[in-house]
CSV table of C-alpha atoms and ligand atoms in Angstrom, one decimal:
chain,number,residue,atom,x,y,z
A,1,MET,CA,124.1,-20.2,129.7
A,2,LYS,CA,120.5,-20.0,128.6
A,3,PRO,CA,119.2,-22.5,126.0
A,4,THR,CA,119.3,-20.8,122.5
A,5,SER,CA,115.4,-20.8,122.3
A,6,ASP,CA,115.3,-18.3,125.2
A,7,LEU,CA,117.9,-16.1,123.4
A,8,LYS,CA,115.6,-15.8,120.4
A,9,GLN,CA,114.1,-12.4,120.6
A,10,THR,CA,110.3,-12.2,120.6
A,11,THR,CA,109.2,-9.2,118.6
A,12,LEU,CA,106.0,-7.2,119.1
A,13,VAL,CA,104.9,-8.6,115.7
A,14,ASP,CA,105.4,-12.2,116.9
A,15,ARG,CA,103.6,-11.5,120.1
A,16,SER,CA,100.7,-9.9,118.2
A,17,LEU,CA,100.4,-12.9,115.9
A,18,ASP,CA,100.3,-15.1,118.9
A,19,ALA,CA,97.7,-13.2,120.9
A,20,VAL,CA,95.8,-10.8,118.6
A,21,TRP,CA,93.3,-12.1,116.1
A,22,HIS,CA,93.5,-9.3,113.5
A,23,PRO,CA,90.4,-8.1,111.6
A,24,CYS,CA,89.6,-8.8,108.0
A,25,THR,CA,92.6,-11.1,107.7
A,26,GLN,CA,93.5,-14.7,106.9
A,27,MET,CA,96.0,-14.9,109.7
A,28,LYS,CA,98.1,-17.5,107.8
A,29,HIS,CA,98.8,-14.9,105.1
A,30,HIS,CA,101.1,-13.2,107.7
A,31,GLU,CA,103.5,-16.1,107.2
A,32,SER,CA,104.5,-14.1,104.1
A,33,LEU,CA,102.8,-10.8,104.4
A,34,PRO,CA,104.4,-8.4,107.0
A,35,LEU,CA,102.5,-7.3,110.0
A,36,ILE,CA,103.6,-3.8,110.9
A,37,ALA,CA,103.9,-2.6,114.5
A,38,ILE,CA,103.1,1.2,114.6
A,39,THR,CA,104.4,3.0,117.6
A,40,LYS,CA,104.0,6.6,116.5
A,41,GLY,CA,102.1,8.9,114.1
A,42,LYS,CA,102.4,12.5,113.1
A,43,GLY,CA,100.5,14.2,110.3
A,44,ALA,CA,100.0,12.0,107.3
A,45,TRP,CA,102.8,9.7,108.5
A,46,LEU,CA,102.9,6.5,110.6
A,47,TYR,CA,106.2,5.3,112.2
A,48,ASP,CA,107.0,1.7,112.9
A,49,GLU,CA,109.1,0.4,115.8
A,50,LYS,CA,112.4,1.1,114.0
A,51,GLY,CA,111.3,4.6,113.1
A,52,ALA,CA,110.6,3.8,109.4
A,53,ALA,CA,108.0,6.1,108.0
A,54,LEU,CA,104.8,5.2,106.0
A,55,LEU,CA,102.6,7.7,104.3
A,56,ASP,CA,99.1,7.0,105.4
A,57,CYS,CA,97.4,7.2,101.9
A,58,ILE,CA,94.1,5.6,103.2
A,59,SER,CA,93.7,7.6,106.4
A,60,SER,CA,93.9,4.5,108.6
A,61,TRP,CA,90.8,2.9,107.1
A,62,TRP,CA,89.2,6.1,106.0
A,63,THR,CA,88.9,7.5,109.5
A,64,ASN,CA,91.7,10.1,109.9
A,65,LEU,CA,90.8,13.5,108.5
A,66,PHE,CA,93.5,15.9,110.0
A,67,GLY,CA,96.5,13.7,110.5
A,68,HIS,CA,97.8,11.7,113.4
A,69,SER,CA,98.5,13.4,116.7
A,70,ASN,CA,96.8,16.6,115.7
A,71,PRO,CA,97.5,19.2,118.3
A,72,PRO,CA,94.0,20.9,118.6
A,73,ILE,CA,92.3,17.5,118.7
A,74,ASN,CA,94.7,16.1,121.2
A,75,GLN,CA,94.1,19.2,123.3
A,76,ALA,CA,90.3,18.9,123.1
A,77,ILE,CA,90.4,15.3,124.3
A,78,ASN,CA,92.8,16.1,127.1
A,79,ALA,CA,90.7,19.0,128.2
A,80,GLN,CA,87.6,16.8,128.2
A,81,LEU,CA,89.5,14.1,130.1
A,82,GLU,CA,90.0,16.5,133.0
A,83,LYS,CA,86.2,17.0,133.2
A,84,ILE,CA,84.3,13.8,132.6
A,85,GLU,CA,85.5,10.8,130.6
A,86,HIS,CA,82.2,9.0,130.3
A,87,VAL,CA,78.7,8.9,131.6
A,88,MET,CA,75.8,6.9,130.4
A,89,LEU,CA,73.5,8.8,127.9
A,90,ALA,CA,70.2,7.3,129.1
A,91,GLY,CA,68.9,9.7,131.7
A,92,PHE,CA,72.1,11.8,131.5
A,93,THR,CA,73.6,14.3,129.1
A,94,HIS,CA,76.8,16.3,128.8
A,95,PRO,CA,78.1,19.4,127.1
A,96,PRO,CA,80.0,17.8,124.2
A,97,VAL,CA,77.1,15.6,123.0
A,98,VAL,CA,74.7,18.6,123.1
A,99,ALA,CA,77.1,20.9,121.2
A,100,LEU,CA,77.9,18.2,118.6
A,101,SER,CA,74.2,17.3,118.0
A,102,GLU,CA,73.3,21.0,117.5
A,103,LYS,CA,76.2,21.5,115.1
A,104,LEU,CA,75.4,18.5,113.1
A,105,SER,CA,71.7,19.5,112.9
A,106,ALA,CA,72.7,23.0,111.8
A,107,LEU,CA,74.9,21.4,109.0
A,108,THR,CA,71.6,19.9,107.7
A,109,GLN,CA,69.8,23.2,108.2
A,110,GLY,CA,67.7,21.4,110.7
A,111,ASN,CA,66.4,18.9,108.2
A,112,LEU,CA,67.9,16.0,110.3
A,113,GLY,CA,67.6,17.6,113.7
A,114,HIS,CA,67.6,14.5,115.9
A,115,VAL,CA,70.9,12.6,116.5
A,116,PHE,CA,71.0,9.0,117.9
A,117,TYR,CA,74.5,7.8,118.9
A,118,ALA,CA,76.4,4.6,118.9
A,119,SER,CA,80.1,3.6,118.7
A,120,ASP,CA,80.8,1.9,115.4
A,121,GLY,CA,79.5,2.3,111.9
A,122,ALA,CA,77.6,-1.0,111.7
A,123,SER,CA,75.6,-0.1,114.8
A,124,ALA,CA,74.6,3.2,113.3
A,125,VAL,CA,73.3,1.3,110.3
A,126,GLU,CA,71.4,-1.1,112.6
A,127,ILE,CA,69.8,1.9,114.3
A,128,ALA,CA,68.6,3.4,111.0
A,129,LEU,CA,67.2,0.0,109.9
A,130,LYS,CA,65.4,-0.6,113.2
A,131,MET,CA,64.1,2.9,113.5
A,132,SER,CA,62.7,2.8,110.0
A,133,HIS,CA,60.7,-0.4,110.6
A,134,HIS,CA,59.7,0.7,114.1
A,135,PHE,CA,58.3,3.9,112.5
A,136,TRP,CA,56.1,2.0,110.2
A,137,ARG,CA,54.9,-0.3,113.0
A,138,LEU,CA,53.9,2.8,115.0
A,139,ASN,CA,52.0,3.9,111.9
A,140,ASN,CA,50.0,0.6,111.7
A,141,GLN,CA,52.1,-0.6,108.7
A,142,ALA,CA,54.0,-3.4,110.5
A,143,GLN,CA,54.2,-5.3,107.3
A,144,LYS,CA,56.8,-2.8,106.0
A,145,LYS,CA,59.8,-4.7,107.1
A,146,LYS,CA,61.9,-5.4,104.1
A,147,PHE,CA,64.9,-3.4,103.0
A,148,VAL,CA,66.2,-2.6,99.6
A,149,CYS,CA,70.0,-2.4,99.1
A,150,LEU,CA,72.3,-1.9,96.2
A,151,GLU,CA,74.4,-4.4,94.3
A,152,ASN,CA,78.0,-4.0,95.5
A,153,GLY,CA,76.9,-2.0,98.5
A,154,TYR,CA,78.6,-2.2,101.9
A,155,HIS,CA,77.1,-1.2,105.3
A,156,GLY,CA,79.1,-3.1,107.9
A,157,GLU,CA,79.4,-6.6,109.2
A,158,THR,CA,77.0,-7.2,112.1
A,159,LEU,CA,74.1,-9.4,111.0
A,160,GLY,CA,71.6,-6.6,110.3
A,161,ALA,CA,74.2,-4.5,108.4
A,162,LEU,CA,75.6,-7.5,106.6
A,163,ALA,CA,72.1,-8.4,105.3
A,164,VAL,CA,72.1,-5.1,103.3
A,165,THR,CA,75.7,-5.6,102.2
A,166,ASP,CA,76.4,-7.1,98.8
A,167,VAL,CA,80.2,-7.7,99.0
A,168,ALA,CA,80.8,-11.4,98.6
A,169,ILE,CA,83.9,-11.8,100.8
A,170,PHE,CA,82.1,-10.4,103.8
A,171,ARG,CA,78.8,-12.0,103.2
A,172,ASP,CA,79.1,-15.5,101.7
A,173,ALA,CA,80.0,-17.4,104.8
A,174,TYR,CA,77.1,-16.0,106.8
A,175,GLY,CA,74.3,-15.9,104.1
A,176,SER,CA,72.2,-18.4,105.9
A,177,LEU,CA,72.1,-16.1,109.0
A,178,LEU,CA,70.8,-13.1,107.2
A,179,GLN,CA,67.3,-11.7,106.6
A,180,ASP,CA,66.1,-11.6,103.0
A,181,VAL,CA,66.5,-8.3,101.2
A,182,PHE,CA,65.8,-6.9,97.7
A,183,THR,CA,69.0,-6.1,95.9
A,184,VAL,CA,68.8,-3.6,93.0
A,185,PRO,CA,71.4,-2.6,90.4
A,186,SER,CA,74.2,-0.2,91.4
A,187,PRO,CA,74.4,3.0,89.4
A,188,ASP,CA,78.2,2.4,89.1
A,189,ALA,CA,79.3,4.8,86.4
A,190,ARG,CA,81.8,2.2,85.2
A,191,LYS,CA,78.8,0.5,83.6
A,192,VAL,CA,78.3,3.1,80.9
A,193,LEU,CA,77.6,1.7,77.5
A,194,ALA,CA,78.9,3.4,74.3
A,195,GLY,CA,77.3,6.8,74.0
A,196,GLU,CA,75.9,6.8,77.5
A,197,SER,CA,76.7,9.3,80.4
A,198,SER,CA,76.8,8.4,84.1
A,199,GLU,CA,73.3,10.0,84.3
A,200,ASP,CA,72.0,7.4,81.9
A,201,VAL,CA,73.4,4.6,84.1
A,202,ALA,CA,71.7,6.3,87.1
A,203,ARG,CA,68.4,6.5,85.2
A,204,ARG,CA,68.6,2.8,84.2
A,205,ALA,CA,69.4,1.8,87.8
A,206,ALA,CA,66.5,3.9,89.1
A,207,LYS,CA,64.1,2.4,86.6
A,208,THR,CA,64.7,-1.1,87.9
A,209,LEU,CA,64.2,0.2,91.4
A,210,ALA,CA,60.9,1.8,90.4
A,211,GLU,CA,59.7,-1.5,88.9
A,212,LEU,CA,60.5,-3.2,92.3
A,213,LEU,CA,58.8,-0.5,94.4
A,214,GLU,CA,55.7,-0.6,92.1
A,215,VAL,CA,55.1,-4.2,93.2
A,216,GLU,CA,56.6,-4.4,96.7
A,217,HIS,CA,56.3,-1.0,98.3
A,218,ASP,CA,53.8,-2.2,100.8
A,219,ASN,CA,56.3,-4.5,102.3
A,220,ILE,CA,59.3,-2.3,102.2
A,221,ALA,CA,60.5,-0.1,105.0
A,222,ALA,CA,63.6,1.6,103.5
A,223,ILE,CA,66.3,1.6,100.8
A,224,ILE,CA,69.8,2.1,102.0
A,225,VAL,CA,72.5,3.7,99.8
A,226,GLU,CA,76.1,5.0,100.0
A,227,PRO,CA,75.7,8.4,98.3
A,228,LEU,CA,78.1,9.0,95.4
A,229,VAL,CA,80.7,6.3,96.2
A,230,GLN,CA,80.4,2.7,97.1
A,231,CYS,CA,83.7,2.7,98.9
A,232,ALA,CA,84.2,-0.9,100.0
A,233,GLY,CA,82.7,-1.9,96.7
A,234,GLN,CA,85.9,-0.9,94.9
A,235,MET,CA,85.3,2.8,95.0
A,236,ALA,CA,82.4,2.6,92.5
A,237,MET,CA,81.2,6.2,91.8
A,238,HIS,CA,77.9,7.3,90.5
A,239,SER,CA,76.1,10.4,89.4
A,240,PRO,CA,74.1,12.5,92.0
A,241,GLU,CA,71.2,12.1,89.6
A,242,TYR,CA,70.7,8.7,91.1
A,243,LEU,CA,70.1,10.1,94.6
A,244,ARG,CA,67.6,12.6,93.2
A,245,LEU,CA,65.7,9.8,91.5
A,246,VAL,CA,65.8,7.6,94.6
A,247,ARG,CA,64.6,10.4,96.8
A,248,SER,CA,61.6,11.0,94.5
A,249,LEU,CA,60.7,7.3,94.3
A,250,CYS,CA,60.9,7.1,98.1
A,251,ASP,CA,58.4,9.9,98.4
A,252,GLN,CA,56.2,8.5,95.7
A,253,PHE,CA,56.1,5.0,97.3
A,254,ASN,CA,56.3,5.9,101.0
A,255,ILE,CA,59.6,4.4,101.7
A,256,HIS,CA,62.5,5.8,103.8
A,257,LEU,CA,65.8,6.7,102.3
A,258,ILE,CA,68.8,5.8,104.5
A,259,ALA,CA,72.0,7.6,103.3
A,260,ASP,CA,75.0,5.7,104.7
A,261,GLU,CA,77.6,8.5,104.8
A,262,ILE,CA,79.9,6.6,107.2
A,263,ALA,CA,82.7,6.7,104.5
A,264,VAL,CA,81.7,9.6,102.2
A,265,GLY,CA,80.5,12.0,104.9
A,266,CYS,CA,82.6,14.6,106.8
A,267,GLY,CA,83.9,16.3,103.6
A,268,ARG,CA,85.3,13.2,101.9
A,269,SER,CA,83.2,13.6,98.8
A,270,GLY,CA,83.9,17.3,98.4
A,271,THR,CA,80.9,18.6,100.4
A,272,PHE,CA,80.4,18.0,104.1
A,273,PHE,CA,77.5,15.5,103.3
A,274,ALA,CA,77.6,13.7,100.0
A,275,CYS,CA,73.8,14.2,99.7
A,276,GLU,CA,74.3,17.9,99.4
A,277,GLN,CA,75.7,17.4,95.9
A,278,ALA,CA,72.3,16.0,94.8
A,279,GLY,CA,70.4,18.7,96.7
A,280,ILE,CA,68.4,16.1,98.7
A,281,TRP,CA,68.1,15.0,102.3
A,282,PRO,CA,67.5,11.4,103.3
A,283,ASP,CA,65.2,10.3,106.2
A,284,PHE,CA,68.2,8.8,108.0
A,285,LEU,CA,71.8,9.7,107.6
A,286,THR,CA,74.6,7.7,109.3
A,287,LEU,CA,78.1,9.0,110.1
A,288,SER,CA,81.1,7.4,111.7
A,289,LYS,CA,84.7,6.9,110.5
A,290,GLY,CA,85.8,10.6,110.0
A,291,ILE,CA,83.5,12.2,112.5
A,292,SER,CA,85.9,11.8,115.4
A,293,GLY,CA,88.9,12.6,113.1
A,294,GLY,CA,90.0,8.9,113.4
A,295,TYR,CA,90.6,9.3,117.1
A,296,LEU,CA,87.9,7.4,119.0
A,297,PRO,CA,84.9,5.1,118.1
A,298,LEU,CA,81.8,7.2,117.5
A,299,SER,CA,78.9,6.8,115.2
A,300,LEU,CA,75.5,8.3,114.8
A,301,SER,CA,72.2,8.2,112.9
A,302,MET,CA,70.5,11.5,112.2
A,303,THR,CA,66.8,11.7,111.4
A,304,THR,CA,63.8,14.0,110.8
A,305,ASP,CA,61.4,15.6,113.2
A,306,LYS,CA,58.6,13.6,111.6
A,307,ILE,CA,60.3,10.3,112.5
A,308,TYR,CA,61.3,11.5,116.0
A,309,ARG,CA,57.7,12.6,116.7
A,310,ALA,CA,56.3,9.2,115.9
A,311,PHE,CA,58.2,7.7,118.8
A,312,TYR,CA,57.2,10.4,121.3
A,313,GLY,CA,54.4,9.3,123.6
A,314,ASP,CA,53.4,8.1,127.1
A,315,GLN,CA,54.2,4.4,126.5
A,316,ALA,CA,57.8,3.3,127.1
A,317,ARG,CA,57.4,0.8,124.2
A,318,GLN,CA,56.6,3.5,121.8
A,319,GLY,CA,60.1,4.9,122.4
A,320,PHE,CA,63.3,3.7,120.6
A,321,LEU,CA,64.6,1.3,123.2
A,322,HIS,CA,68.1,0.8,121.7
A,323,SER,CA,71.4,1.4,123.4
A,324,HIS,CA,75.1,0.8,123.5
A,325,SER,CA,77.2,1.2,126.6
A,326,TYR,CA,79.5,3.8,125.1
A,327,THR,CA,76.8,5.7,123.3
A,328,GLY,CA,77.7,9.4,122.9
A,329,ASN,CA,81.0,9.0,124.8
A,330,PRO,CA,82.2,12.5,125.9
A,331,LEU,CA,85.8,12.1,124.8
A,332,ALA,CA,84.7,11.0,121.3
A,333,CYS,CA,82.2,13.8,121.1
A,334,ALA,CA,85.0,16.3,122.1
A,335,ALA,CA,87.2,15.0,119.4
A,336,ALA,CA,84.3,15.3,116.9
A,337,LEU,CA,83.7,18.9,118.0
A,338,ALA,CA,87.4,19.7,117.6
A,339,CYS,CA,87.1,18.4,114.0
A,340,LEU,CA,84.1,20.4,113.2
A,341,GLU,CA,85.9,23.5,114.5
A,342,ILE,CA,88.8,22.7,112.2
A,343,PHE,CA,86.4,22.5,109.2
A,344,GLU,CA,85.2,26.1,110.1
A,345,THR,CA,88.4,27.8,111.1
A,346,ASP,CA,90.6,26.3,108.4
A,347,SER,CA,88.1,26.5,105.5
A,348,VAL,CA,88.7,22.8,104.9
A,349,LEU,CA,86.2,22.2,102.2
A,350,GLU,CA,87.4,25.1,100.1
A,351,LYS,CA,91.1,24.1,100.5
A,352,ASN,CA,90.2,20.5,99.7
A,353,ILE,CA,89.3,21.6,96.2
A,354,GLU,CA,93.0,22.4,95.7
A,355,ARG,CA,94.1,19.2,97.5
A,356,SER,CA,91.9,17.1,95.2
A,357,SER,CA,93.5,18.7,92.1
A,358,ASP,CA,96.9,18.0,93.6
A,359,LEU,CA,95.9,14.4,93.9
A,360,ALA,CA,94.6,14.4,90.3
A,361,ASN,CA,97.9,15.8,89.1
A,362,ALA,CA,99.9,13.3,91.1
A,363,PHE,CA,98.0,10.5,89.5
A,364,ALA,CA,97.8,12.0,86.0
A,365,TRP,CA,100.2,9.2,84.7
A,366,ALA,CA,97.6,6.6,85.4
A,367,LYS,CA,95.1,8.1,83.0
A,368,GLU,CA,97.6,7.5,80.2
A,369,ASP,CA,98.6,4.0,81.2
A,370,ALA,CA,97.1,1.4,78.8
A,371,ARG,CA,97.1,-1.2,81.6
A,372,ILE,CA,94.7,0.9,83.7
A,373,GLU,CA,91.0,1.7,83.2
A,374,HIS,CA,88.2,3.6,85.0
A,375,TRP,CA,90.4,6.4,86.5
A,376,ARG,CA,87.9,8.2,88.7
A,377,GLN,CA,87.8,10.8,91.5
A,378,GLN,CA,85.3,12.2,93.9
A,379,GLY,CA,86.6,14.8,96.2
A,380,MET,CA,89.4,13.3,98.4
A,381,ILE,CA,89.0,9.8,96.9
A,382,LEU,CA,90.9,8.8,93.8
A,383,ALA,CA,90.8,5.3,92.3
A,384,PHE,CA,91.6,3.3,89.2
A,385,ASP,CA,91.4,-0.3,88.1
A,386,VAL,CA,94.3,-2.3,86.8
A,387,LYS,CA,93.0,-4.4,83.9
A,388,ILE,CA,92.4,-8.0,85.0
A,389,GLU,CA,94.2,-9.3,81.9
A,390,VAL,CA,97.5,-7.7,82.8
A,391,LEU,CA,97.5,-9.3,86.3
A,392,LYS,CA,99.5,-12.4,86.7
A,393,ASN,CA,97.3,-13.5,89.6
A,394,PRO,CA,94.2,-11.3,90.2
A,395,THR,CA,93.5,-12.9,93.6
A,396,THR,CA,96.9,-12.0,95.1
A,397,PHE,CA,97.3,-8.6,93.4
A,398,SER,CA,96.0,-6.6,96.3
A,399,ARG,CA,98.4,-8.2,98.8
A,400,GLU,CA,101.3,-7.9,96.3
A,401,MET,CA,100.6,-4.3,95.7
A,402,PHE,CA,100.3,-3.6,99.5
A,403,SER,CA,103.7,-5.2,100.1
A,404,SER,CA,105.3,-3.4,97.1
A,405,SER,CA,103.9,-0.1,98.4
A,406,LEU,CA,105.4,-0.7,101.8
A,407,LYS,CA,108.8,-0.8,100.3
A,408,GLU,CA,108.1,2.6,98.8
A,409,GLY,CA,107.1,4.0,102.2
A,410,LEU,CA,103.4,4.0,101.5
A,411,LEU,CA,100.3,2.5,103.2
A,412,ILE,CA,97.8,1.5,100.5
A,413,ARG,CA,95.3,-1.4,100.5
A,414,PRO,CA,93.9,-2.1,97.1
A,415,ILE,CA,90.5,-3.7,96.9
A,416,GLY,CA,90.7,-6.5,94.3
A,417,ASN,CA,92.1,-4.9,91.2
A,418,THR,CA,91.2,-1.3,92.3
A,419,VAL,CA,94.0,0.9,93.5
A,420,TYR,CA,92.8,3.9,95.5
A,421,VAL,CA,94.0,6.7,97.8
A,422,MET,CA,91.9,8.4,100.4
A,423,PRO,CA,94.3,10.6,102.3
A,424,PRO,CA,93.9,12.9,105.3
A,425,TYR,CA,92.9,16.5,104.4
A,426,ILE,CA,96.3,17.9,105.6
A,427,LEU,CA,98.3,16.4,102.7
A,428,SER,CA,100.9,18.8,101.3
A,429,PRO,CA,101.4,19.1,97.5
A,430,GLU,CA,104.8,17.4,97.9
A,431,GLU,CA,103.2,14.5,99.8
A,432,ALA,CA,100.6,14.2,97.1
A,433,MET,CA,103.3,14.0,94.4
A,434,LYS,CA,105.2,11.4,96.4
A,435,MET,CA,102.1,9.4,96.7
A,436,GLY,CA,101.5,9.5,93.0
A,437,SER,CA,105.1,8.6,91.9
A,438,SER,CA,105.5,5.9,94.6
A,439,VAL,CA,102.2,4.2,93.7
A,440,LYS,CA,103.4,4.2,90.1
A,441,HIS,CA,106.8,2.7,91.1
A,442,ALA,CA,105.1,0.1,93.3
A,443,LEU,CA,102.8,-0.9,90.5
A,444,GLU,CA,105.7,-1.3,88.1
A,445,GLN,CA,107.3,-3.7,90.5
A,446,VAL,CA,104.2,-5.8,90.8
A,447,LEU,CA,103.5,-5.9,87.1
A,448,ALA,CA,107.1,-6.5,86.1
B,501,PLP,C1,83.0,1.3,107.2
B,501,PLP,C2,81.6,1.4,106.8
B,501,PLP,C3,80.6,0.9,107.6
B,501,PLP,C4,80.8,0.1,108.9
B,501,PLP,O1,81.5,0.9,109.9
B,501,PLP,P1,82.3,0.1,111.0
B,501,PLP,O2,82.7,1.2,112.0
B,501,PLP,O3,83.4,-0.6,110.4
B,501,PLP,O4,81.3,-0.9,111.6
B,501,PLP,C5,79.3,1.1,107.2
B,501,PLP,N1,79.0,1.7,106.1
B,501,PLP,C6,79.9,2.2,105.3
B,501,PLP,C7,79.5,2.9,104.0
B,501,PLP,C8,81.3,2.0,105.6
B,501,PLP,O5,82.2,2.4,104.8
């Protein structure tokens, strides 16, 4: 007979808690909060070890566009795997990275015709920040090295990206390691005063920015913004008017505009790029998350011919000497190409108009609920805030709501008191309805 301790089954979850340090998590919370082992995915659904299904309402951290285990994307990756899995991009190139760069450039009508690759979103942000400052150095304005960022903005968690991030839980512990930045008001439409429109909030925010630039423009390289939705900042949405005003201030004061579309790009906001809704182009545009359909790590920073030209010369040091080992990985580029192909052949942006109205209908109940405020939607993102005063414990609401939703067969991860969904673009009207009614039920349990 074995001692009883050996008979005790060790589950995948137990082993994970022993050996894997999970991201963005207080590990001790897993003493009460379940960790879920996923062994399969199909369409909008994830399946755990026991086969229980979860509707992926947040696209696995905003990455998955066309469902899990999508046949055309699987096939594109498999086909590429038979050819070349990876080759360094310094001194070498390959068909998927060329085709992807050309397609992305065409999507900006050539306005952002040069694509620099990395693997994760934070690195794409670092690239844009470094390139911006380096451009000014090359133009004998090396003093232009400060960045302007928005209150409540999020751009990733490496030290450079974190410096331009204004979300306390990510930033507070590392504040002393970060460079100084200028933080200006967010045009968050939730800030409307009586009688104001979201455009008025945008104009107010832009006015404060103008006052800063008036004084400091000589020392500023760029401003970085998340166009239309500050996603990690509780899905705070703003008027496209803000982007138009920022673009014109950047032109007036000779400052770069970095549009971080890592979360809002790839159709999430309703157009392929969120900036299109303002009718402007930035000097740098970053993409990641959805670009590979949620399959493989891939990020990129696109820029203009003017900026590209400034780095072009005989001296090595005039070049942009930045690299990551997996930059432009062929498998990831093949997945991205397969996604862009789906956008074209399935008229995804047109169909998403209907899918967003399915979402709106499924969550219509929340508009009427007196415990809820700031119901908002931008394309395939829908969010609302549960009033702080109805929460028993505002600090644990997000975790309670997560657990309560699991029981309903849903994966959602509220941010503070903001409940949001950001589903894959393949959601059926029935799945949308289930999402809406199950979120309602889960919320009733938490508030009961
Ligand atoms: C997620 C995100 C990032 C960081 O991307 P990672 O791949 O997590 O490093 C940067 N900016 C925005 C707007 C994001 O949503």
